[in-house]
Amino acid sequence: MQSLINQLRPGAVRTVKVTGFDGADVLVQVVDAEGEEAEIGRIPRQEASMRRMEHPSELFEVGQEIEAEEIGRWRGGQLHLSSRACEIPALRSFLLALERGQVVAGTVSEVHNFGVFVHIDAEPDGLCTGFIRVPDLTWGWINHPSEAVEAGQRITAEVITAETRSGQVTLSLKALQEDPLIRFAGQVGRILTGPITKIVPFGVFVQLAPDVVGFLHLSELTDDPAETPDQLVDEGELITVKVAEVDLQRHRVRLGAADGADRT
């Protein structure tokens, strides 16, 4: 995760002059402080603009000077840049002012099955910069993001990344919530009973406590041959299991068969 975050950190902003087009890429020359043309660079099509377009020539013309952010070097060391990262100065300033771990407030704009869009307070008018991935909504098990938040709801979240090239701030609600497994870690070795919340081909998930779900492998369900767990159990059925392991780093609870264990 940290290596990915490092790649998303904004690069230096350069003034460049458009010299032509290579397919859908924009060819540019870097202009130094004295205004002399220098290094040749390239703006890939996907980095040209946040606006919809058929070809970058709709937005840029040869000889035009623009600002672009350095994003790396490819093709034998050629400099690649992003003009979209500098396209809206107010947006760039807003994003650069945010830091990882910073707590921000906002209003949920839209809820989709893949995540949640958020209007962050003080973002430029007309934009929606915040986004929360499904795994960052809650520690608990949910079938859809609408079980965690709803449109119009005011929220407080932690900044994961603020990315100038996408114009998006990745947020986490979960980061401000206590990890329920920290307290549950003391349950290792205990026998617990809970409902089966989901059946998958290789095992079942069992609700053990609020926001705590453990996994029981198919091999722990029976000693007899069985191709799938749904041949043995049903979703919603209560099952008694032993807490075999609580992995805080991977945020997983491994369960075992309860037979032969001491009940506490």
Tab-separated table of C-alpha atoms in Angstrom:
chain	number	residue	atom	x	y	z
A	1	MET	CA	0.000	0.000	0.000
A	2	GLN	CA	2.772	2.443	0.888
A	3	SER	CA	4.549	1.894	-2.441
A	4	LEU	CA	1.288	2.642	-4.266
A	5	ILE	CA	0.773	5.798	-2.220
A	6	ASN	CA	4.306	6.925	-3.085
A	7	GLN	CA	3.528	6.514	-6.799
A	8	LEU	CA	0.431	8.685	-6.458
A	9	ARG	CA	2.217	11.594	-4.795
A	10	PRO	CA	2.193	14.712	-6.994
A	11	GLY	CA	5.286	15.340	-9.093
A	12	ALA	CA	6.913	18.649	-10.035
A	13	VAL	CA	4.934	21.018	-12.254
A	14	ARG	CA	6.646	22.025	-15.515
A	15	THR	CA	5.761	24.559	-18.176
A	16	VAL	CA	5.738	22.821	-21.556
A	17	LYS	CA	5.083	23.814	-25.176
A	18	VAL	CA	2.965	21.605	-27.419
A	19	THR	CA	5.012	20.541	-30.471
A	20	GLY	CA	2.685	17.987	-32.058
A	21	PHE	CA	0.814	14.737	-31.639
A	22	ASP	CA	1.892	11.112	-31.779
A	23	GLY	CA	-1.334	9.238	-32.301
A	24	ALA	CA	-3.447	10.310	-29.335
A	25	ASP	CA	-0.449	11.403	-27.231
A	26	VAL	CA	0.634	15.043	-26.957
A	27	LEU	CA	4.298	15.779	-27.715
A	28	VAL	CA	5.808	18.664	-25.761
A	29	GLN	CA	9.067	20.443	-25.030
A	30	VAL	CA	9.900	21.573	-21.516
A	31	VAL	CA	10.451	25.317	-21.214
A	32	ASP	CA	13.075	26.349	-18.651
A	33	ALA	CA	13.102	29.458	-16.484
A	34	GLU	CA	14.686	31.579	-19.259
A	35	GLY	CA	12.006	30.551	-21.744
A	36	GLU	CA	14.324	28.407	-23.853
A	37	GLU	CA	13.030	25.124	-25.230
A	38	ALA	CA	14.676	22.126	-23.608
A	39	GLU	CA	13.824	18.479	-22.944
A	40	ILE	CA	11.253	16.669	-25.089
A	41	GLY	CA	8.401	14.985	-23.240
A	42	ARG	CA	5.082	13.263	-23.796
A	43	ILE	CA	1.579	13.585	-22.352
A	44	PRO	CA	-0.276	10.262	-22.784
A	45	ARG	CA	-3.845	10.614	-24.009
A	46	GLN	CA	-5.339	9.520	-20.679
A	47	GLU	CA	-3.322	12.229	-18.924
A	48	ALA	CA	-4.324	15.054	-21.266
A	49	SER	CA	-7.589	16.183	-19.668
A	50	MET	CA	-10.418	15.334	-17.318
A	51	ARG	CA	-12.828	16.446	-20.044
A	52	ARG	CA	-14.312	14.066	-22.596
A	53	MET	CA	-12.648	14.274	-25.991
A	54	GLU	CA	-12.045	12.267	-29.125
A	55	HIS	CA	-8.479	13.546	-29.544
A	56	PRO	CA	-6.215	15.960	-27.575
A	57	SER	CA	-6.032	18.241	-30.634
A	58	GLU	CA	-9.536	19.363	-29.648
A	59	LEU	CA	-7.998	20.955	-26.547
A	60	PHE	CA	-4.420	21.816	-27.478
A	61	GLU	CA	-2.733	23.384	-30.477
A	62	VAL	CA	0.898	23.399	-31.593
A	63	GLY	CA	2.835	26.217	-29.969
A	64	GLN	CA	0.524	26.465	-26.958
A	65	GLU	CA	2.195	26.589	-23.526
A	66	ILE	CA	0.563	24.656	-20.690
A	67	GLU	CA	1.449	23.399	-17.229
A	68	ALA	CA	1.842	19.689	-16.599
A	69	GLU	CA	2.902	17.463	-13.710
A	70	GLU	CA	5.832	15.080	-14.018
A	71	ILE	CA	4.685	11.458	-13.639
A	72	GLY	CA	7.784	9.470	-14.571
A	73	ARG	CA	10.087	8.383	-17.357
A	74	TRP	CA	9.489	5.616	-19.890
A	75	ARG	CA	10.690	4.632	-23.374
A	76	GLY	CA	14.379	5.060	-22.808
A	77	GLY	CA	14.013	7.750	-20.187
A	78	GLN	CA	11.536	10.022	-21.978
A	79	LEU	CA	9.719	12.341	-19.579
A	80	HIS	CA	5.989	11.690	-19.247
A	81	LEU	CA	3.668	14.335	-17.863
A	82	SER	CA	0.041	14.902	-16.910
A	83	SER	CA	-1.730	18.081	-17.960
A	84	ARG	CA	-4.982	16.890	-16.378
A	85	ALA	CA	-3.290	17.141	-12.965
A	86	CYS	CA	-2.943	20.917	-13.486
A	87	GLU	CA	-6.152	21.511	-15.464
A	88	ILE	CA	-8.191	23.001	-12.596
A	89	PRO	CA	-5.922	25.156	-10.360
A	90	ALA	CA	-8.480	25.369	-7.536
A	91	LEU	CA	-8.838	21.575	-7.489
A	92	ARG	CA	-5.075	21.048	-7.462
A	93	SER	CA	-4.659	23.499	-4.570
A	94	PHE	CA	-7.402	21.735	-2.621
A	95	LEU	CA	-5.839	18.305	-3.169
A	96	LEU	CA	-2.310	19.437	-2.306
A	97	ALA	CA	-3.573	20.826	1.014
A	98	LEU	CA	-4.762	17.379	2.115
A	99	GLU	CA	-2.441	14.925	3.861
A	100	ARG	CA	-2.678	11.204	4.515
A	101	GLY	CA	-4.298	10.619	7.903
A	102	GLN	CA	-6.069	13.979	7.916
A	103	VAL	CA	-9.683	13.886	9.107
A	104	VAL	CA	-12.232	15.625	6.879
A	105	ALA	CA	-15.992	16.082	6.909
A	106	GLY	CA	-18.367	15.794	3.993
A	107	THR	CA	-21.750	14.755	2.655
A	108	VAL	CA	-22.473	11.471	0.894
A	109	SER	CA	-23.398	12.225	-2.715
A	110	GLU	CA	-24.021	8.816	-4.303
A	111	VAL	CA	-24.008	5.207	-3.112
A	112	HIS	CA	-23.104	2.456	-5.592
A	113	ASN	CA	-22.305	-1.229	-5.280
A	114	PHE	CA	-18.608	-0.458	-5.914
A	115	GLY	CA	-18.273	2.413	-3.431
A	116	VAL	CA	-19.471	5.790	-2.195
A	117	PHE	CA	-18.936	9.296	-3.603
A	118	VAL	CA	-18.583	12.134	-1.099
A	119	HIS	CA	-18.700	15.936	-1.364
A	120	ILE	CA	-15.842	16.989	0.907
A	121	ASP	CA	-16.288	20.287	2.722
A	122	ALA	CA	-14.339	23.146	1.054
A	123	GLU	CA	-13.828	21.312	-2.250
A	124	PRO	CA	-14.242	23.480	-5.383
A	125	ASP	CA	-17.836	24.128	-6.407
A	126	GLY	CA	-19.289	21.769	-8.951
A	127	LEU	CA	-16.932	18.911	-8.129
A	128	CYS	CA	-17.243	15.717	-6.101
A	129	THR	CA	-13.775	14.701	-4.954
A	130	GLY	CA	-14.263	12.080	-2.235
A	131	PHE	CA	-14.567	8.330	-2.751
A	132	ILE	CA	-14.810	5.465	-0.252
A	133	ARG	CA	-14.119	1.905	-1.422
A	134	VAL	CA	-16.417	-0.778	-0.032
A	135	PRO	CA	-13.684	-2.343	2.192
A	136	ASP	CA	-13.056	1.083	3.773
A	137	LEU	CA	-16.654	1.674	4.842
A	138	THR	CA	-16.843	-0.515	7.933
A	139	TRP	CA	-15.197	-3.374	9.782
A	140	GLY	CA	-18.499	-5.224	9.678
A	141	TRP	CA	-19.843	-7.536	6.996
A	142	ILE	CA	-22.148	-5.778	4.522
A	143	ASN	CA	-23.791	-6.921	1.301
A	144	HIS	CA	-24.077	-3.388	-0.136
A	145	PRO	CA	-22.649	0.054	0.789
A	146	SER	CA	-26.192	1.304	1.442
A	147	GLU	CA	-26.077	-0.753	4.643
A	148	ALA	CA	-23.330	1.565	5.922
A	149	VAL	CA	-24.264	5.035	4.589
A	150	GLU	CA	-26.967	6.792	2.595
A	151	ALA	CA	-27.078	9.742	0.218
A	152	GLY	CA	-27.256	13.069	2.060
A	153	GLN	CA	-25.651	11.701	5.209
A	154	ARG	CA	-22.980	13.789	6.903
A	155	ILE	CA	-19.798	11.821	7.616
A	156	THR	CA	-16.300	12.220	9.016
A	157	ALA	CA	-13.544	10.224	7.343
A	158	GLU	CA	-9.772	9.864	7.150
A	159	VAL	CA	-7.783	10.724	4.027
A	160	ILE	CA	-5.920	7.785	2.471
A	161	THR	CA	-4.696	9.549	-0.685
A	162	ALA	CA	-5.346	12.838	-2.484
A	163	GLU	CA	-4.491	12.230	-6.143
A	164	THR	CA	-3.985	15.193	-8.468
A	165	ARG	CA	-4.144	13.162	-11.693
A	166	SER	CA	-7.558	11.662	-10.952
A	167	GLY	CA	-8.802	14.666	-8.997
A	168	GLN	CA	-9.999	12.273	-6.315
A	169	VAL	CA	-9.559	11.889	-2.572
A	170	THR	CA	-9.719	8.300	-1.324
A	171	LEU	CA	-11.300	8.220	2.127
A	172	SER	CA	-11.850	5.689	4.889
A	173	LEU	CA	-14.665	5.582	7.416
A	174	LYS	CA	-13.251	2.384	8.901
A	175	ALA	CA	-9.985	4.093	9.874
A	176	LEU	CA	-11.860	6.130	12.490
A	177	GLN	CA	-13.565	3.058	13.960
A	178	GLU	CA	-12.045	0.653	16.470
A	179	ASP	CA	-11.062	-2.672	14.937
A	180	PRO	CA	-13.469	-5.155	16.594
A	181	LEU	CA	-10.878	-7.949	16.309
A	182	ILE	CA	-8.606	-6.205	18.819
A	183	ARG	CA	-11.041	-7.011	21.616
A	184	PHE	CA	-12.079	-10.306	20.072
A	185	ALA	CA	-8.476	-11.605	19.982
A	186	GLY	CA	-8.924	-12.947	23.520
A	187	GLN	CA	-11.561	-15.408	22.276
A	188	VAL	CA	-9.014	-17.797	20.713
A	189	GLY	CA	-9.737	-21.342	21.913
A	190	ARG	CA	-13.310	-20.628	22.905
A	191	ILE	CA	-16.420	-22.408	21.634
A	192	LEU	CA	-19.006	-20.035	20.157
A	193	THR	CA	-22.323	-20.420	18.379
A	194	GLY	CA	-23.474	-18.122	15.600
A	195	PRO	CA	-25.445	-17.998	12.346
A	196	ILE	CA	-23.922	-18.843	8.983
A	197	THR	CA	-23.870	-15.571	7.043
A	198	LYS	CA	-22.491	-16.811	3.723
A	199	ILE	CA	-21.717	-20.117	2.026
A	200	VAL	CA	-18.881	-20.342	-0.504
A	201	PRO	CA	-17.606	-23.430	-2.376
A	202	PHE	CA	-14.782	-24.068	0.092
A	203	GLY	CA	-16.400	-23.181	3.420
A	204	VAL	CA	-18.777	-20.948	5.382
A	205	PHE	CA	-18.641	-17.595	7.144
A	206	VAL	CA	-20.048	-17.461	10.668
A	207	GLN	CA	-21.166	-14.386	12.647
A	208	LEU	CA	-19.388	-14.589	16.002
A	209	ALA	CA	-20.021	-11.131	17.470
A	210	PRO	CA	-21.087	-7.679	16.234
A	211	ASP	CA	-18.835	-6.868	13.230
A	212	VAL	CA	-16.869	-10.108	13.686
A	213	VAL	CA	-17.146	-12.917	11.121
A	214	GLY	CA	-15.010	-16.059	11.052
A	215	PHE	CA	-14.337	-18.614	8.334
A	216	LEU	CA	-14.833	-22.364	8.713
A	217	HIS	CA	-13.277	-24.497	5.983
A	218	LEU	CA	-15.304	-27.271	4.355
A	219	SER	CA	-12.906	-29.877	5.786
A	220	GLU	CA	-13.907	-28.783	9.305
A	221	LEU	CA	-17.614	-29.291	8.663
A	222	THR	CA	-17.550	-33.062	8.257
A	223	ASP	CA	-15.296	-36.090	8.032
A	224	ASP	CA	-17.467	-37.496	5.266
A	225	PRO	CA	-16.907	-36.611	1.588
A	226	ALA	CA	-18.772	-33.457	0.497
A	227	GLU	CA	-18.327	-31.391	-2.633
A	228	THR	CA	-19.813	-28.142	-1.327
A	229	PRO	CA	-20.868	-26.804	2.108
A	230	ASP	CA	-24.477	-26.267	1.002
A	231	GLN	CA	-24.843	-30.043	1.010
A	232	LEU	CA	-24.324	-29.909	4.780
A	233	VAL	CA	-25.624	-26.563	6.086
A	234	ASP	CA	-27.922	-23.673	5.162
A	235	GLU	CA	-27.404	-19.927	5.301
A	236	GLY	CA	-28.839	-18.572	8.559
A	237	GLU	CA	-28.368	-21.896	10.343
A	238	LEU	CA	-26.784	-21.758	13.794
A	239	ILE	CA	-23.466	-23.571	14.047
A	240	THR	CA	-21.082	-24.167	16.954
A	241	VAL	CA	-17.396	-23.638	16.214
A	242	LYS	CA	-14.025	-23.214	17.893
A	243	VAL	CA	-12.052	-19.990	17.422
A	244	ALA	CA	-8.752	-21.356	16.123
A	245	GLU	CA	-6.920	-18.117	15.234
A	246	VAL	CA	-7.384	-14.354	15.161
A	247	ASP	CA	-5.042	-12.740	12.619
A	248	LEU	CA	-5.025	-9.015	13.357
A	249	GLN	CA	-2.674	-8.186	10.504
A	250	ARG	CA	-4.859	-9.807	7.840
A	251	HIS	CA	-8.042	-9.129	9.787
A	252	ARG	CA	-9.173	-12.754	9.616
A	253	VAL	CA	-10.680	-15.219	12.063
A	254	ARG	CA	-10.023	-18.894	11.364
A	255	LEU	CA	-12.492	-21.366	12.833
A	256	GLY	CA	-12.297	-25.068	13.564
A	257	ALA	CA	-14.664	-27.847	14.464
A	258	ALA	CA	-16.006	-27.613	18.004
A	259	ASP	CA	-15.824	-31.372	18.659
A	260	GLY	CA	-13.547	-32.322	21.534
A	261	ALA	CA	-12.917	-28.756	22.720
A	262	ASP	CA	-13.614	-27.535	26.256
A	263	ARG	CA	-16.578	-25.138	26.427
A	264	THR	CA	-16.063	-21.921	28.380
